[in-house]
C-alpha positions as CSV (number, residue, x, y, z in Angstrom):
1,X,209.2,-65.9,100.9
2,X,212.9,-65.0,100.6
3,X,215.3,-64.7,103.5
4,X,219.0,-63.7,103.9
5,X,221.1,-66.6,105.3
6,X,224.2,-65.6,107.2
7,X,226.8,-68.4,107.7
8,X,229.5,-68.3,110.3
9,X,232.2,-70.9,110.5
10,X,233.3,-71.0,114.1
11,X,234.0,-73.4,117.1
12,X,231.6,-75.4,119.3
13,X,233.0,-73.4,122.2
14,X,231.7,-70.1,120.7
15,X,228.4,-71.3,119.2
16,X,226.2,-70.1,122.1
17,X,227.5,-66.6,122.1
18,X,227.5,-66.3,118.3
19,X,223.9,-67.6,118.2
20,X,223.0,-64.8,120.6
21,X,224.8,-62.2,118.5
22,X,222.7,-63.3,115.5
23,X,219.5,-62.9,117.4
24,X,220.5,-59.5,118.7
25,X,221.2,-58.5,115.1
26,X,217.6,-59.3,114.2
27,X,217.7,-63.0,113.1
28,X,214.4,-64.7,112.8
29,X,215.9,-68.1,113.3
30,X,219.3,-69.7,113.9
31,X,220.6,-73.2,113.1
32,X,223.7,-74.9,114.4
33,X,225.5,-77.8,112.8
34,X,228.3,-79.4,114.7
35,X,230.9,-82.0,113.6
36,X,229.2,-85.2,112.3
37,X,232.4,-87.1,111.6
38,X,232.4,-90.9,111.9
39,X,234.9,-91.0,114.7
40,X,233.1,-88.6,117.1
41,X,232.5,-90.4,120.4
42,X,228.9,-90.4,121.6
43,X,227.6,-91.2,125.0
44,X,225.1,-94.1,124.5
45,X,224.7,-95.4,128.0
46,X,221.0,-94.7,127.9
47,X,220.5,-96.1,124.5
48,X,220.5,-92.8,122.7
49,X,220.1,-92.8,119.0
50,X,222.1,-90.1,117.3
51,X,220.2,-89.8,114.0
52,X,222.3,-87.0,112.6
53,X,223.7,-86.6,109.0
54,X,227.4,-86.9,108.6
55,X,229.3,-83.9,107.4
56,X,232.8,-82.7,106.8
57,X,232.9,-80.2,109.6
58,X,236.2,-80.8,111.6
59,X,235.8,-81.9,115.1
60,X,235.4,-79.1,117.6
61,X,234.1,-76.7,114.9
62,X,230.5,-75.6,114.1
63,X,228.6,-73.9,111.3
64,X,226.0,-71.4,112.5
65,X,223.4,-69.9,110.2
66,X,221.1,-67.0,111.0
67,X,218.1,-66.0,108.9
68,X,217.0,-62.4,108.2
69,X,214.0,-60.9,106.5
70,X,214.5,-59.9,102.9
71,X,214.1,-56.2,103.8
72,X,217.1,-56.2,106.2
73,X,220.2,-54.4,105.1
74,X,222.8,-57.2,105.3
75,X,225.8,-54.9,105.0
76,X,224.7,-53.4,108.4
77,X,224.2,-56.9,109.9
78,X,227.7,-58.1,108.8
79,X,229.2,-54.8,110.1
80,X,227.6,-55.4,113.5
81,X,228.5,-59.1,113.7
82,X,232.1,-59.1,112.6
83,X,233.6,-57.1,115.5
84,X,231.4,-58.8,118.1
85,X,232.6,-62.3,117.0
86,X,236.3,-61.2,117.0
87,X,235.8,-59.6,120.4
88,X,235.1,-63.0,121.9
89,X,238.9,-63.6,121.9
90,X,239.3,-60.9,124.5
91,X,237.0,-62.9,126.9
92,X,238.9,-66.1,126.3
93,X,236.4,-67.6,123.9
94,X,238.0,-68.9,120.7
95,X,235.7,-68.2,117.6
96,X,238.1,-70.1,115.4
97,X,238.0,-69.2,111.7
98,X,235.2,-66.8,112.3
99,X,234.4,-66.7,108.5
100,X,231.2,-64.8,107.8
101,X,229.2,-64.9,104.5
102,X,225.6,-64.5,103.4
103,X,223.2,-65.4,100.6
104,X,219.5,-65.2,99.8
105,X,217.4,-68.4,100.1
106,X,213.8,-69.5,99.9
107,X,212.1,-70.1,103.3
108,X,211.2,-73.7,102.4
109,X,215.0,-74.5,102.2
110,X,215.4,-74.0,105.9
111,X,212.2,-73.4,107.9
112,X,211.3,-77.1,108.3
113,X,214.2,-79.1,106.9
114,X,215.9,-79.5,110.3
115,X,212.9,-81.3,111.7
116,X,213.8,-84.5,109.8
117,X,216.9,-84.9,112.1
118,X,215.1,-84.4,115.4
119,X,214.0,-87.8,116.7
120,X,212.9,-89.0,120.2
121,X,216.0,-89.2,122.3
122,X,216.5,-91.0,125.6
123,X,218.8,-88.7,127.7
124,X,218.7,-90.5,131.1
125,X,217.3,-93.5,132.8
126,X,213.8,-91.9,133.1
127,X,213.7,-89.1,130.6
128,X,213.1,-89.0,126.9
129,X,212.9,-85.8,124.8
130,X,210.3,-86.1,122.0
131,X,209.4,-83.5,119.3
132,X,205.7,-82.9,119.0
133,X,205.6,-84.2,115.4
134,X,207.1,-87.6,116.2
135,X,205.2,-90.7,117.4
136,X,206.8,-92.5,120.4
137,X,205.7,-95.2,122.9
138,X,207.5,-95.2,126.3
139,X,209.5,-98.4,126.9
140,X,208.5,-98.6,130.5
141,X,206.0,-97.1,133.0
142,X,208.9,-95.2,134.7
143,X,209.9,-93.4,131.5
144,X,208.9,-89.7,131.4
145,X,208.4,-87.9,128.1
146,X,209.4,-84.3,127.6
147,X,207.3,-82.9,124.7
148,X,209.1,-80.1,123.0
149,X,208.6,-77.9,119.9
150,X,211.7,-75.7,119.8
151,X,210.9,-73.9,116.6
152,X,213.8,-72.1,115.0
153,X,214.7,-70.1,118.1
154,X,216.1,-72.7,120.4
155,X,217.9,-76.0,120.3
156,X,216.2,-79.4,120.3
157,X,217.5,-80.3,123.8
158,X,219.9,-82.9,122.4
159,X,223.0,-80.9,123.2
160,X,225.4,-82.7,125.6
161,X,225.0,-79.9,128.2
162,X,221.2,-80.4,128.3
163,X,221.6,-84.1,128.9
164,X,224.2,-83.5,131.6
165,X,221.8,-81.2,133.5
166,X,218.8,-83.5,133.1
167,X,220.9,-86.5,134.5
168,X,222.1,-84.4,137.4
169,X,218.5,-83.3,138.1
170,X,217.4,-87.0,138.0
171,X,220.1,-87.8,140.7
172,X,219.2,-85.0,143.0
173,X,215.4,-84.6,142.9
174,X,213.8,-86.8,145.5
175,X,210.3,-85.3,145.4
176,X,208.7,-81.9,146.2
177,X,211.8,-79.7,145.8
178,X,211.4,-76.1,144.6
179,X,213.7,-75.4,141.7
180,X,214.9,-72.3,139.8
181,X,216.0,-72.7,136.2
182,X,218.3,-69.8,135.2
183,X,218.5,-69.1,131.4
184,X,215.6,-71.5,130.7
185,X,215.6,-71.2,126.9
186,X,213.0,-73.6,125.6
187,X,212.1,-74.6,129.2
188,X,213.3,-78.1,128.8
189,X,215.1,-78.3,132.1
190,X,212.1,-76.9,134.0
191,X,209.8,-79.4,132.4
192,X,212.3,-82.2,133.1
193,X,212.5,-81.2,136.8
194,X,208.8,-81.4,137.2
195,X,208.5,-84.8,135.5
196,X,211.2,-86.0,137.9
197,X,209.1,-85.0,140.9
198,X,209.9,-81.4,141.8
199,X,207.2,-79.5,143.6
200,X,207.4,-76.3,141.5
201,X,209.8,-74.6,139.2
202,X,210.6,-70.9,138.5
203,X,212.0,-70.6,135.0
204,X,214.0,-67.4,134.2
205,X,215.3,-65.9,131.0
206,X,216.2,-62.4,129.8
207,X,215.2,-63.1,126.3
208,X,211.5,-62.4,125.6
209,X,211.6,-64.9,122.7
210,X,212.9,-67.6,125.1
211,X,210.2,-66.7,127.6
212,X,207.6,-67.2,124.9
213,X,209.1,-70.5,123.8
214,X,209.3,-71.8,127.4
215,X,205.7,-70.8,128.1
216,X,204.6,-72.8,125.0
217,X,206.6,-75.9,125.9
218,X,205.3,-75.8,129.5
219,X,201.8,-75.8,128.1
220,X,202.6,-78.7,125.7
221,X,203.5,-80.7,128.8
222,X,200.4,-79.5,130.8
223,X,202.6,-78.0,133.6
224,X,201.3,-74.4,133.7
225,X,200.2,-74.8,137.3
226,X,203.6,-76.0,138.4
227,X,206.1,-73.9,136.3
228,X,206.2,-70.1,136.4
229,X,208.1,-68.5,133.6
230,X,209.5,-65.0,134.1
231,X,211.5,-62.5,132.0
232,X,214.3,-61.8,134.5
233,X,217.7,-62.7,135.7
234,X,218.6,-64.1,139.1
235,X,220.1,-60.9,140.6
236,X,217.0,-58.9,139.7
237,X,214.9,-61.5,141.3
238,X,216.8,-61.2,144.5
239,X,216.3,-57.5,144.6
240,X,219.6,-56.3,143.1
241,X,220.3,-54.2,140.1
242,X,221.4,-55.5,136.7
243,X,225.1,-54.8,136.4
244,X,225.8,-54.1,132.7
245,X,229.1,-52.3,133.3
246,X,231.0,-55.4,134.2
247,X,233.6,-57.0,131.9
248,X,231.1,-59.4,130.5
249,X,228.2,-57.0,130.9
250,X,227.6,-56.9,127.1
251,X,227.1,-60.6,127.1
252,X,225.0,-61.0,130.2
253,X,223.6,-58.2,132.4
254,X,223.9,-59.9,135.8
255,X,227.0,-59.9,138.0
256,X,227.7,-60.3,141.7
257,X,225.8,-57.8,143.9
258,X,227.9,-54.9,145.3
259,X,226.0,-55.0,148.6
260,X,224.0,-57.6,150.5
261,X,220.3,-57.5,149.8
262,X,217.6,-59.6,151.4
263,X,216.0,-62.5,149.7
264,X,212.3,-61.8,148.9
265,X,210.2,-64.9,149.4
266,X,207.3,-65.8,147.1
267,X,207.3,-62.5,145.2
268,X,209.9,-60.6,143.2
269,X,210.7,-56.9,143.8
270,X,207.8,-55.9,141.4
271,X,205.4,-57.9,143.6
272,X,204.8,-60.7,141.1
273,X,204.2,-64.3,142.2
274,X,207.2,-66.5,141.6
275,X,205.6,-69.9,142.1
276,X,208.4,-70.8,144.6
277,X,209.5,-69.5,148.0
278,X,213.1,-68.3,148.3
279,X,215.5,-69.8,149.2
280,X,215.0,-73.0,147.2
281,X,216.4,-76.4,147.3
282,X,217.8,-76.6,143.7
283,X,219.1,-74.1,141.1
284,X,220.0,-75.3,137.6
285,X,221.7,-73.1,135.0
286,X,222.8,-74.3,131.5
287,X,224.6,-71.2,130.2
288,X,228.2,-70.2,129.3
289,X,231.0,-70.6,131.8
290,X,231.9,-66.9,131.4
291,X,228.4,-66.1,132.6
292,X,228.2,-68.7,135.3
293,X,231.1,-67.3,137.2
294,X,229.4,-63.9,137.4
295,X,226.5,-65.0,139.6
296,X,227.8,-67.9,141.8
297,X,227.3,-65.6,144.8
298,X,223.7,-65.0,143.7
299,X,223.0,-68.7,143.4
300,X,224.5,-69.3,146.8
301,X,222.1,-66.8,148.4
302,X,219.1,-68.2,146.5
303,X,219.7,-71.7,147.9
304,X,218.8,-73.2,151.3
305,X,221.6,-74.7,153.4
306,X,222.3,-78.1,151.9
307,X,220.8,-76.9,148.6
308,X,222.1,-78.1,145.2
309,X,223.5,-76.1,142.3
310,X,223.6,-77.9,138.9
311,X,225.3,-76.0,136.1
312,X,226.6,-76.7,132.6
313,X,227.2,-75.0,129.3
314,X,230.9,-75.2,130.3
315,X,233.4,-76.0,127.6
316,X,236.3,-78.2,128.8
317,X,238.9,-75.5,128.9
318,X,236.7,-73.5,131.3
319,X,236.3,-76.2,133.9
320,X,239.0,-74.7,136.2
321,X,237.4,-71.2,136.0
322,X,234.0,-72.5,137.1
323,X,235.5,-74.7,139.8
324,X,237.4,-71.7,141.3
325,X,234.3,-69.5,141.2
326,X,232.1,-72.1,142.9
327,X,234.6,-72.7,145.7
328,X,235.2,-69.0,146.2
329,X,231.4,-68.5,146.7
330,X,231.3,-71.2,149.4
331,X,230.1,-74.2,147.4
332,X,231.3,-77.8,147.9
333,X,231.8,-79.5,144.5
334,X,229.9,-82.8,144.8
335,X,230.3,-84.2,141.2
336,X,231.8,-83.3,137.9
337,X,230.4,-85.0,134.8
338,X,231.5,-84.8,131.2
339,X,230.2,-85.6,127.7
340,X,232.2,-84.9,124.6
341,X,233.9,-81.6,125.2
342,X,231.4,-80.3,127.7
343,X,231.4,-80.3,131.6
344,X,228.7,-80.1,134.2
345,X,229.1,-79.4,138.0
346,X,226.9,-80.5,140.9
347,X,227.7,-78.3,143.9
348,X,226.2,-78.1,147.4
349,X,225.7,-75.1,149.7
350,X,227.5,-75.7,152.9
């Protein structure tokens, strides 16, 4: 089978948004290749093995590829992508060169080739991420294994922001906590939270493909009874309306509510079971900084007093932006952790 391969040369900072643009333009899969230069500093405190091929991508840059069915009109796809990528500059996200090209390739050239680089990865003292097709024996009885099959739709869980969030969850889960995972993607943070001892997790995502992926990975880890996956955003869950007319509304449909609305325990406004009772003890969100700052008030309302908010997906130049938003919403910043060019916050509800 033939596919059209779109290649975009951009920055690590813009890779999440551009990946989303590719999917919205109809991509059947997306791959991201970051800098693999010899001098790139890696966090190996937990014995991580970075089994990645070296490349000549400059540090801080990334090459993103999207794959479209042979029948798709690529002139229309390029016409849609080009202005959206350039528009990121208006939101303070640097897309770098933003060079876009495309060619036709055979499916076997990309559909499975990436799997050879995804190996078991120890991301914290107790957690190891393992692809389903790899054999792995835990090094100790305390080591917990996250089984994951990301397919082509989501990352392998080895991105620095995922590791930062999992380590923060490990520090803050003591046993039995109810957790909400906002923007769950493959569901890896929800699974990690349960393996660390959480009582139950509600995993939310607006993308139906993400919801499907998360459901599959939850099942792989036999956690269907403990993790509830919903196609929703946090504001809708709390009973508000999606606010698509905000400055970043085109990128994410949730913003701060215009009026106070009551928290609905155990069920959402549609009457569906959530698997948790609001407010909860922990909220985790691994999404872009520009999106994080839009719903810090929502997170505050979704947490019990003394509750913990863990968030990453934050590029280093957006650290101040997120810090200000968290403080303005009433949070106390407990810890800031960093890996490579990425930042994570752990904040407490006063």
